[in-house]
C-alpha positions as semicolon CSV with decimal commas, in nm:
position;residue;x (nm);y (nm);z (nm)
1;X;1,762;3,210;-0,965
2;X;1,505;3,071;-0,723
3;X;1,307;3,421;-0,821
4;X;1,274;3,339;-1,173
5;X;1,198;2,979;-1,138
6;X;0,895;3,078;-0,941
7;X;0,797;3,293;-1,256
8;X;0,888;3,022;-1,539
9;X;0,496;3,020;-1,550
10;X;0,435;3,361;-1,654
11;X;0,709;3,368;-1,918
12;X;0,484;3,168;-2,186
13;X;0,386;3,448;-2,469
14;X;0,378;3,266;-2,785
15;X;0,326;3,525;-3,049
16;X;0,391;3,492;-3,482
17;X;0,603;3,187;-3,402
18;X;0,853;3,354;-3,157
19;X;0,894;3,179;-2,821
20;X;1,038;3,380;-2,500
21;X;1,081;3,130;-2,226
22;X;1,340;3,025;-1,969
23;X;1,533;2,714;-2,014
24;X;1,834;2,586;-1,835
25;X;2,128;2,326;-1,907
26;X;1,972;1,945;-1,853
27;X;2,252;1,707;-1,923
28;X;2,008;1,388;-1,953
29;X;1,909;1,515;-2,267
30;X;1,963;1,301;-2,565
31;X;2,086;1,572;-2,851
32;X;1,997;1,306;-3,152
33;X;2,216;1,453;-3,430
34;X;1,884;1,488;-3,690
35;X;1,746;1,742;-3,421
36;X;2,035;1,888;-3,295
37;X;2,000;2,236;-3,447
38;X;1,666;2,307;-3,315
39;X;1,727;2,145;-2,990
40;X;1,993;2,420;-2,930
41;X;1,735;2,691;-3,045
42;X;1,533;2,636;-2,756
43;X;1,793;2,500;-2,466
44;X;2,087;2,757;-2,460
45;X;2,424;2,592;-2,297
46;X;2,465;2,890;-2,086
47;X;2,705;2,757;-1,819
48;X;2,782;3,040;-1,576
49;X;2,480;3,249;-1,726
50;X;2,234;3,023;-1,673
51;X;1,930;3,199;-1,556
52;X;1,894;3,447;-1,846
53;X;1,604;3,474;-2,065
54;X;1,663;3,362;-2,399
55;X;1,437;3,412;-2,729
56;X;1,422;3,217;-3,042
57;X;1,218;3,230;-3,345
58;X;1,055;2,859;-3,409
59;X;0,876;2,847;-3,730
60;X;0,628;2,560;-3,643
61;X;0,475;2,520;-3,298
62;X;0,471;2,136;-3,391
63;X;0,808;2,097;-3,452
64;X;0,897;2,235;-3,158
65;X;0,705;2,003;-2,980
66;X;0,814;1,685;-3,156
67;X;1,151;1,784;-3,103
68;X;1,137;1,815;-2,715
69;X;0,934;1,502;-2,693
70;X;1,214;1,316;-2,911
71;X;1,528;1,499;-2,732
72;X;1,430;1,392;-2,367
73;X;1,518;1,045;-2,263
74;X;1,206;0,981;-2,041
75;X;0,910;1,085;-2,278
76;X;0,650;0,976;-2,046
77;X;0,729;1,175;-1,757
78;X;0,785;1,509;-1,982
79;X;0,485;1,431;-2,185
80;X;0,323;1,774;-2,125
81;X;0,636;1,939;-2,051
82;X;0,500;2,173;-2,322
83;X;0,124;2,213;-2,328
84;X;-0,066;2,336;-2,624
85;X;-0,307;2,626;-2,462
86;X;-0,431;2,729;-2,832
87;X;-0,271;2,787;-3,169
88;X;-0,053;3,065;-3,088
89;X;0,040;2,995;-2,677
90;X;0,194;2,741;-2,469
91;X;0,175;2,671;-2,092
92;X;0,546;2,595;-1,993
93;X;0,502;2,413;-1,664
94;X;0,810;2,500;-1,415
95;X;0,814;2,198;-1,239
96;X;0,874;2,008;-1,575
97;X;1,121;2,256;-1,670
98;X;1,311;2,266;-1,347
99;X;1,382;1,882;-1,389
100;X;1,426;1,878;-1,766
101;X;1,643;2,198;-1,771
102;X;1,861;2,215;-1,452
103;X;2,018;1,897;-1,362
104;X;2,370;2,052;-1,288
105;X;2,578;1,862;-1,061
106;X;2,639;2,148;-0,818
107;X;2,238;2,186;-0,820
108;X;2,163;1,850;-0,683
109;X;2,168;1,972;-0,357
110;X;1,940;2,286;-0,424
111;X;1,607;2,214;-0,224
112;X;1,404;2,363;-0,495
113;X;1,537;2,134;-0,783
114;X;1,512;1,824;-0,512
115;X;1,141;1,908;-0,430
116;X;1,094;1,940;-0,814
117;X;1,241;1,582;-0,934
118;X;1,057;1,433;-0,599
119;X;0,721;1,508;-0,695
120;X;0,750;1,408;-1,072
121;X;0,913;1,115;-0,924
122;X;0,643;1,035;-0,683
123;X;0,370;1,149;-0,953
124;X;0,517;0,876;-1,183
125;X;0,515;0,632;-0,915
126;X;0,154;0,662;-0,830
127;X;0,036;0,689;-1,199
128;X;0,227;0,420;-1,346
129;X;-0,014;0,189;-1,423
130;X;-0,278;0,456;-1,538
131;X;-0,296;0,392;-1,917
132;X;-0,128;0,705;-2,108
133;X;-0,465;0,767;-2,272
134;X;-0,663;0,776;-1,973
135;X;-0,367;0,982;-1,798
136;X;-0,377;1,250;-2,100
137;X;-0,761;1,302;-2,088
138;X;-0,745;1,354;-1,722
139;X;-0,496;1,614;-1,709
140;X;-0,710;1,873;-1,897
141;X;-0,651;2,215;-1,722
142;X;-0,906;2,346;-1,512
143;X;-0,681;2,650;-1,342
144;X;-0,977;2,785;-1,177
145;X;-1,090;2,512;-1,009
146;X;-0,751;2,371;-0,919
147;X;-0,672;2,713;-0,737
148;X;-1,017;2,682;-0,551
149;X;-0,940;2,328;-0,461
150;X;-0,586;2,427;-0,319
151;X;-0,700;2,691;-0,165
152;X;-0,986;2,510;0,041
153;X;-0,733;2,237;0,121
154;X;-0,527;2,465;0,302
155;X;-0,810;2,573;0,496
156;X;-0,871;2,212;0,579
157;X;-1,242;2,278;0,429
158;X;-1,404;1,977;0,361
159;X;-1,727;2,065;0,362
160;X;-1,697;2,294;0,066
161;X;-1,476;2,093;-0,101
162;X;-1,749;1,826;-0,120
163;X;-2,046;2,083;-0,180
164;X;-1,868;2,241;-0,462
165;X;-1,802;1,893;-0,639
166;X;-2,139;1,755;-0,585
167;X;-2,314;2,031;-0,772
168;X;-2,135;1,942;-1,073
169;X;-1,988;1,635;-1,208
170;X;-1,819;1,426;-0,896
171;X;-1,554;1,282;-1,077
172;X;-1,401;1,617;-1,143
173;X;-1,301;1,606;-0,809
174;X;-1,057;1,302;-0,871
175;X;-0,930;1,470;-1,192
176;X;-0,877;1,814;-1,052
177;X;-0,652;1,643;-0,747
178;X;-0,420;1,448;-1,013
179;X;-0,360;1,755;-1,201
180;X;-0,286;1,945;-0,863
181;X;-0,078;1,676;-0,780
182;X;0,116;1,686;-1,097
183;X;0,172;2,014;-1,046
184;X;0,314;2,011;-0,710
185;X;0,034;2,226;-0,537
186;X;-0,069;1,932;-0,324
187;X;0,128;1,637;-0,181
188;X;0,091;1,290;-0,240
189;X;-0,081;1,222;0,057
190;X;-0,333;1,479;-0,015
191;X;-0,401;1,351;-0,354
192;X;-0,450;0,993;-0,205
193;X;-0,672;1,151;0,075
194;X;-0,874;1,364;-0,207
195;X;-0,911;0,993;-0,386
196;X;-1,078;0,852;-0,051
197;X;-1,326;1,089;-0,035
198;X;-1,405;1,090;-0,402
199;X;-1,468;0,674;-0,369
200;X;-1,644;0,722;-0,032
201;X;-1,914;0,930;-0,187
202;X;-1,880;0,673;-0,505
203;X;-1,976;0,383;-0,242
204;X;-2,191;0,525;0,009
205;X;-2,366;0,785;-0,187
206;X;-2,675;0,731;0,021
207;X;-2,516;0,786;0,382
208;X;-2,391;1,121;0,555
209;X;-2,007;1,157;0,542
210;X;-1,872;1,329;0,793
211;X;-1,521;1,509;0,847
212;X;-1,399;1,492;1,173
213;X;-1,097;1,772;1,265
214;X;-0,812;1,603;1,497
215;X;-0,784;1,977;1,608
216;X;-0,997;2,242;1,718
217;X;-0,967;2,583;1,586
218;X;-0,751;2,711;1,867
219;X;-0,475;2,420;1,778
220;X;-0,608;2,238;2,080
221;X;-0,693;1,868;2,054
222;X;-1,051;1,770;1,997
223;X;-1,129;1,523;2,250
224;X;-1,411;1,379;2,051
225;X;-1,286;1,307;1,766
226;X;-0,964;1,139;1,976
227;X;-1,196;0,955;2,144
228;X;-1,327;0,788;1,889
229;X;-0,977;0,688;1,749
230;X;-0,897;0,587;2,073
231;X;-1,175;0,321;2,088
232;X;-1,048;0,196;1,730
233;X;-0,692;0,093;1,888
234;X;-0,868;-0,156;2,098
235;X;-0,948;-0,526;2,000
236;X;-1,325;-0,634;2,146
237;X;-1,351;-0,904;2,349
238;X;-1,103;-0,827;2,649
239;X;-1,126;-0,613;2,907
240;X;-0,915;-0,301;2,955
241;X;-0,885;-0,019;3,167
242;X;-0,994;0,180;2,879
243;X;-1,346;-0,022;2,838
244;X;-1,393;-0,369;2,649
245;X;-1,096;-0,473;2,425
246;X;-0,717;-0,480;2,449
247;X;-0,501;-0,199;2,361
248;X;-0,285;-0,242;2,054
249;X;-0,142;0,111;2,030
250;X;-0,077;0,284;2,358
251;X;-0,209;0,625;2,506
252;X;0,178;0,705;2,458
253;X;0,182;0,649;2,109
254;X;-0,154;0,843;2,038
255;X;0,030;1,121;2,185
256;X;0,318;1,124;1,952
257;X;0,102;1,049;1,679
258;X;-0,068;1,399;1,743
259;X;0,243;1,590;1,788
260;X;0,340;1,466;1,427
261;X;-0,011;1,507;1,290
262;X;0,028;1,899;1,407
263;X;0,280;1,936;1,126
264;X;0,084;1,773;0,868
265;X;-0,108;1,996;0,626
266;X;-0,415;2,142;0,744
267;X;-0,645;1,920;0,543
268;X;-0,484;1,583;0,606
269;X;-0,570;1,671;1,020
270;X;-0,920;1,540;0,932
271;X;-1,109;1,195;0,863
272;X;-1,420;1,070;0,776
273;X;-1,674;0,835;0,932
274;X;-2,024;0,770;0,855
275;X;-2,256;0,555;1,049
276;X;-2,315;0,205;0,836
277;X;-2,488;-0,151;0,928
278;X;-2,255;-0,335;1,152
279;X;-2,055;-0,616;1,021
280;X;-2,139;-0,944;1,203
281;X;-1,927;-1,093;1,492
282;X;-1,634;-1,263;1,356
283;X;-1,340;-1,447;1,459
284;X;-1,028;-1,671;1,367
285;X;-1,280;-1,968;1,474
286;X;-1,523;-1,903;1,232
287;X;-1,269;-1,794;0,943
288;X;-1,262;-2,116;0,769
289;X;-1,650;-2,164;0,769
290;X;-1,689;-1,775;0,610
291;X;-1,399;-1,865;0,355
292;X;-1,578;-2,161;0,276
293;X;-1,928;-2,003;0,240
294;X;-1,775;-1,699;0,092
295;X;-1,947;-1,463;0,343
296;X;-1,673;-1,298;0,493
297;X;-1,546;-0,958;0,397
298;X;-1,167;-0,845;0,422
299;X;-1,268;-0,608;0,708
300;X;-1,409;-0,899;0,907
301;X;-1,103;-1,091;0,826
302;X;-0,844;-0,772;0,942
303;X;-1,039;-0,778;1,295
304;X;-1,014;-1,162;1,311
305;X;-0,664;-1,101;1,314
306;X;-0,699;-0,846;1,615
307;X;-0,648;-0,516;1,414
308;X;-0,914;-0,268;1,377
309;X;-0,679;0,074;1,353
310;X;-0,890;0,358;1,213
311;X;-1,174;0,090;1,085
312;X;-1,454;0,036;1,248
313;X;-1,653;0,174;1,590
314;X;-1,945;0,012;1,728
315;X;-2,225;0,188;1,851
316;X;-2,491;-0,027;1,911
317;X;-2,548;-0,388;1,782
318;X;-2,772;-0,231;1,532
319;X;-2,514;0,055;1,401
320;X;-2,156;0,124;1,397
321;X;-1,953;0,389;1,258
322;X;-1,660;0,327;0,986
323;X;-1,351;0,553;0,973
324;X;-1,153;0,655;0,683
325;X;-0,830;0,837;0,792
326;X;-0,602;1,048;0,580
327;X;-0,318;0,855;0,430
328;X;-0,106;1,152;0,688
329;X;-0,261;0,993;0,955
330;X;-0,217;0,611;0,857
331;X;0,147;0,702;0,790
332;X;0,231;0,904;1,100
333;X;0,062;0,616;1,328
334;X;0,277;0,381;1,177
335;X;0,579;0,622;1,258
336;X;0,478;0,672;1,615
337;X;0,440;0,313;1,720
338;X;0,695;0,158;1,533
339;X;0,968;0,453;1,494
340;X;1,238;0,320;1,208
341;X;1,068;-0,023;1,131
342;X;0,761;0,137;1,032
343;X;0,739;0,112;0,610
344;X;0,644;0,411;0,380
345;X;0,300;0,331;0,250
346;X;0,345;0,376;-0,140
347;X;-0,005;0,444;-0,303
348;X;-0,071;0,346;-0,675
349;X;-0,380;0,385;-0,915
350;X;-0,500;0,008;-0,971
351;X;-0,347;-0,297;-0,884
352;X;0,060;-0,374;-0,790
353;X;0,206;-0,656;-0,959
354;X;0,391;-0,964;-0,767
355;X;0,721;-0,765;-0,878
356;X;0,598;-0,463;-0,670
357;X;0,527;-0,669;-0,355
358;X;0,873;-0,787;-0,389
359;X;0,993;-0,447;-0,418
360;X;0,833;-0,354;-0,104
361;X;1,020;-0,632;0,106
362;X;1,346;-0,510;-0,015
363;X;1,254;-0,111;0,016
364;X;1,041;-0,124;0,335
365;X;0,765;0,018;0,166
366;X;0,442;-0,149;0,124
367;X;0,188;-0,005;-0,180
368;X;-0,182;0,088;-0,149
369;X;-0,440;0,046;-0,401
370;X;-0,617;0,333;-0,495
371;X;-0,945;0,364;-0,753
372;X;-0,974;0,634;-1,003
373;X;-1,243;0,698;-1,254
374;X;-1,211;0,404;-1,504
375;X;-1,020;0,222;-1,263
376;X;-1,200;-0,023;-1,051
377;X;-1,052;-0,203;-0,733
378;X;-1,102;-0,582;-0,739
379;X;-1,406;-0,681;-0,517
380;X;-1,178;-0,962;-0,343
381;X;-0,906;-0,946;-0,138
382;X;-0,688;-1,209;-0,051
383;X;-1,005;-1,464;-0,147
384;X;-1,234;-1,279;0,051
385;X;-1,503;-1,015;-0,001
386;X;-1,412;-0,628;-0,059
387;X;-1,746;-0,461;-0,112
388;X;-1,592;-0,091;-0,094
389;X;-1,298;0,033;-0,212
390;X;-1,286;0,140;0,181
391;X;-1,241;-0,227;0,237
392;X;-0,948;-0,255;-0,001
393;X;-0,740;0,017;0,095
394;X;-0,800;-0,025;0,512
395;X;-0,677;-0,413;0,416
396;X;-0,353;-0,232;0,234
397;X;-0,313;-0,036;0,574
398;X;-0,325;-0,404;0,804
399;X;-0,075;-0,513;0,581
400;X;0,180;-0,191;0,614
401;X;0,070;-0,225;0,984
402;X;0,192;-0,609;1,001
403;X;0,488;-0,544;0,824
404;X;0,638;-0,274;1,047
405;X;0,648;-0,512;1,339
406;X;0,886;-0,721;1,148
407;X;1,258;-0,644;1,175
408;X;1,419;-0,519;0,841
409;X;1,670;-0,824;0,807
410;X;1,372;-1,074;0,840
411;X;1,183;-0,921;0,544
412;X;1,483;-0,927;0,336
413;X;1,505;-1,308;0,462
414;X;1,185;-1,387;0,397
415;X;1,211;-1,232;0,038
416;X;1,490;-1,457;-0,016
417;X;1,323;-1,756;0,089
418;X;1,026;-1,655;-0,125
419;X;1,268;-1,622;-0,440
420;X;1,390;-2,014;-0,364
421;X;1,046;-2,131;-0,317
422;X;0,926;-1,934;-0,648
423;X;1,197;-2,160;-0,851
424;X;1,084;-2,479;-0,719
425;X;0,725;-2,374;-0,867
426;X;0,889;-2,275;-1,207
427;X;1,123;-2,565;-1,243
428;X;0,913;-2,866;-1,094
429;X;0,707;-3,124;-1,312
430;X;0,528;-3,197;-1,003
431;X;0,171;-3,038;-1,059
432;X;0,109;-3,085;-0,698
433;X;0,394;-2,932;-0,583
434;X;0,380;-2,669;-0,808
435;X;0,013;-2,566;-0,648
436;X;0,176;-2,584;-0,309
437;X;0,477;-2,368;-0,383
438;X;0,272;-2,094;-0,571
439;X;0,044;-2,046;-0,281
440;X;0,338;-2,055;-0,054
441;X;0,517;-1,778;-0,258
442;X;0,213;-1,582;-0,240
443;X;0,215;-1,577;0,120
444;X;0,543;-1,551;0,193
445;X;0,611;-1,217;-0,019
446;X;0,286;-1,079;0,127
447;X;0,486;-1,107;0,454
448;X;0,204;-1,141;0,675
449;X;0,415;-1,191;0,988
450;X;0,182;-1,198;1,271
451;X;0,355;-1,326;1,515
452;X;0,645;-1,073;1,559
453;X;0,341;-0,866;1,647
454;X;0,224;-1,092;1,904
455;X;0,516;-1,246;2,032
456;X;0,707;-0,919;2,021
457;X;0,983;-1,102;1,836
458;X;1,052;-1,382;2,048
459;X;1,099;-1,705;1,882
460;X;0,928;-1,540;1,597
461;X;1,098;-1,664;1,280
462;X;1,008;-2,013;1,336
463;X;0,700;-1,921;1,448
464;X;0,611;-1,745;1,106
465;X;0,791;-2,011;0,933
466;X;0,554;-2,289;1,070
467;X;0,231;-2,064;1,049
468;X;0,278;-1,998;0,657
469;X;0,368;-2,366;0,573
470;X;0,063;-2,493;0,777
471;X;-0,186;-2,234;0,690
472;X;-0,101;-2,318;0,318
473;X;-0,147;-2,664;0,355
474;X;-0,463;-2,651;0,557
475;X;-0,628;-2,465;0,254
476;X;-0,496;-2,630;-0,037
477;X;-0,809;-2,771;-0,077
478;X;-1,002;-2,447;-0,098
479;X;-0,704;-2,312;-0,320
480;X;-0,767;-2,598;-0,546
481;X;-1,180;-2,525;-0,573
482;X;-1,217;-2,798;-0,337
483;X;-1,485;-2,851;-0,057
484;X;-1,372;-2,756;0,321
485;X;-1,410;-3,112;0,418
486;X;-1,268;-3,303;0,117
487;X;-0,887;-3,373;0,223
488;X;-0,791;-3,567;-0,080
489;X;-0,550;-3,325;-0,227
490;X;-0,372;-3,297;0,121
491;X;-0,371;-3,651;0,143
492;X;-0,186;-3,651;-0,196
493;X;0,085;-3,390;-0,145
494;X;0,182;-3,496;0,207
495;X;0,435;-3,765;0,149
496;X;0,622;-3,499;-0,103
497;X;0,658;-3,231;0,171
498;X;0,989;-3,387;0,320
499;X;1,159;-3,364;-0,073
500;X;1,010;-3,008;-0,069
501;X;1,134;-2,876;0,261
502;X;1,466;-2,997;0,143
503;X;1,499;-2,821;-0,155
504;X;1,469;-2,484;0,014
505;X;1,693;-2,603;0,300
506;X;1,985;-2,373;0,163
507;X;1,800;-2,067;0,184
508;X;1,716;-2,134;0,578
509;X;1,971;-1,943;0,815
510;X;2,110;-2,214;1,076
511;X;2,151;-1,950;1,314
512;X;1,813;-1,822;1,321
513;X;1,676;-2,178;1,360
514;X;1,938;-2,292;1,589
515;X;1,832;-2,000;1,835
516;X;1,479;-2,066;1,854
517;X;1,459;-2,447;1,785
518;X;1,438;-2,589;2,141
519;X;1,122;-2,320;2,192
520;X;0,958;-2,467;1,885
521;X;1,043;-2,811;1,929
522;X;0,866;-2,798;2,252
523;X;0,570;-2,635;2,119
524;X;0,535;-2,900;1,821
525;X;0,553;-3,186;2,046
526;X;0,321;-3,044;2,305
527;X;0,073;-2,953;1,974
528;X;0,139;-3,286;1,832
529;X;0,035;-3,492;2,193
530;X;-0,248;-3,251;2,239
531;X;-0,393;-3,347;1,918
532;X;-0,332;-3,695;1,941
533;X;-0,524;-3,712;2,297
534;X;-0,784;-3,564;2,138
535;X;-0,821;-3,840;1,863
536;X;-0,780;-4,093;2,121
537;X;-1,058;-3,917;2,359
538;X;-1,424;-4,022;2,460
539;X;-1,503;-3,648;2,281
540;X;-1,347;-3,767;1,936
541;X;-1,531;-4,094;1,941
542;X;-1,898;-3,933;1,996
543;X;-1,878;-3,586;1,859
544;X;-1,623;-3,586;1,584
545;X;-1,713;-3,651;1,208
546;X;-1,465;-3,912;1,014
547;X;-1,361;-3,628;0,806
548;X;-1,248;-3,397;1,124
549;X;-1,059;-3,686;1,246
550;X;-0,909;-3,733;0,904
551;X;-0,815;-3,352;0,872
552;X;-0,662;-3,402;1,260
553;X;-0,437;-3,658;1,131
554;X;-0,329;-3,494;0,817
555;X;-0,223;-3,182;1,077
556;X;-0,042;-3,421;1,298
557;X;0,164;-3,578;1,024
558;X;0,239;-3,244;0,896
559;X;0,363;-3,086;1,238
560;X;0,601;-3,416;1,242
561;X;0,771;-3,357;0,872
562;X;0,790;-2,979;0,973
563;X;0,971;-3,073;1,302
564;X;1,203;-3,311;1,116
565;X;1,247;-3,055;0,881
566;X;1,344;-2,834;1,154
567;X;1,578;-3,127;1,307
568;X;1,777;-3,199;0,996
569;X;1,883;-2,818;0,996
570;X;1,986;-2,765;1,326
571;X;2,194;-3,111;1,291
């Protein structure tokens, strides 16, 4: 049976209206009465004899195609199950036939069938936001070109791949990659890495982009490449034994990462890098000013959050090197570092919806936006600049890394809280609360819970809760398009926050709050006292502007309201 399946693509001779091909039983096909007769001429219910070739006289090719498209329950999935090659022949794709024709209960465990089903499902997920017209037009068959691309990927020959497509139309690299992915000739990871390389050339065409191997030809580790990676695993500004910067991912994690990458396809064992202008120094302390002036990039913002993995490598103050890893490198590092907590990166061409992001939190996945010819990614992410596609997918990898630190039960809990917040936003008549709730909802479902990374889980739930609320409150004026020093909206909404907290009271687990309350109560009281001391000091009177003083007073009042809210939960 397996040999026959492998040979299906060659059983595609159509002459004088006669077809000879291999079809198998498929219980999911909807045999509607009006087309049952012609369907039965195509698909034979073979029972135990499934696997033998069948012949049928088909009067009109168009009737056959229309019949099959109507018969299946998911037309988009099988839209090119039968592709016209010319007026007298069809190319029957083996994977489509396997899915369409072999869904026997006893065959569900068959690895060959399971793989075909997975390929089709994965392709549909990655391309679900690619318009039908675009999908059809970019799946034109270029058999020789695709075979050559697959062969070069097997060799890991990125230099030849780039050279062959740069000599023609560059966008064909993206189109051929999509077709090879659909046919199951390359993996999802390989497709994404090809799109990374296509996009880099699009955005940085004037620069020399190199491909660095993780391993030497003899299979040993390429030490220069490992050293480049190692340097991105540190954050500049703190001393370590390896040099300037503190280590985010340890050497032991890197060892495991290399062990896992050894098993990946040859083409995935590379990362791309190029010399570029250095990013200006950036920190959390300069964040708000840059946010207001709209000058910071999402890459700078990620680095300000103490995350630079597979990102940039400073060479001198005038020059830096940017890196773009393969998708397998991203995924395998997450697994090597966080084990079972690692989320699965799920790429999608275009942008995810709010519903997609919520499902990420429920399914332990994280979507990564991919560009494609005709599908541009936004030039902003999280409200800050994303000049190149590289900035956008690095930002998505950052979110994957952060969420991979969060315990699975906490991910579910934050989705539950976000749903309560969304209900408030949708049902309140108070426009001020609606603005606050919508901003808070987006932050909760994004699950940027940095406290679980920095505190290794200690008291992280309440710290994260406070950070979400306080960050949204601190930036409310910016969300409303007001200047940074305009606190009028924050003053207006502050008295309403107690009632807002009461509305989400039921969605917070008392056991989590009670366990971490002593620490949080102490931390908030200390922070409130320090700010009050600052306001009463001579420094405040001499150096702080009135609007700065007002900001601090509002922050004090916010923390007091939040602390009172926690006290009510604990009882």
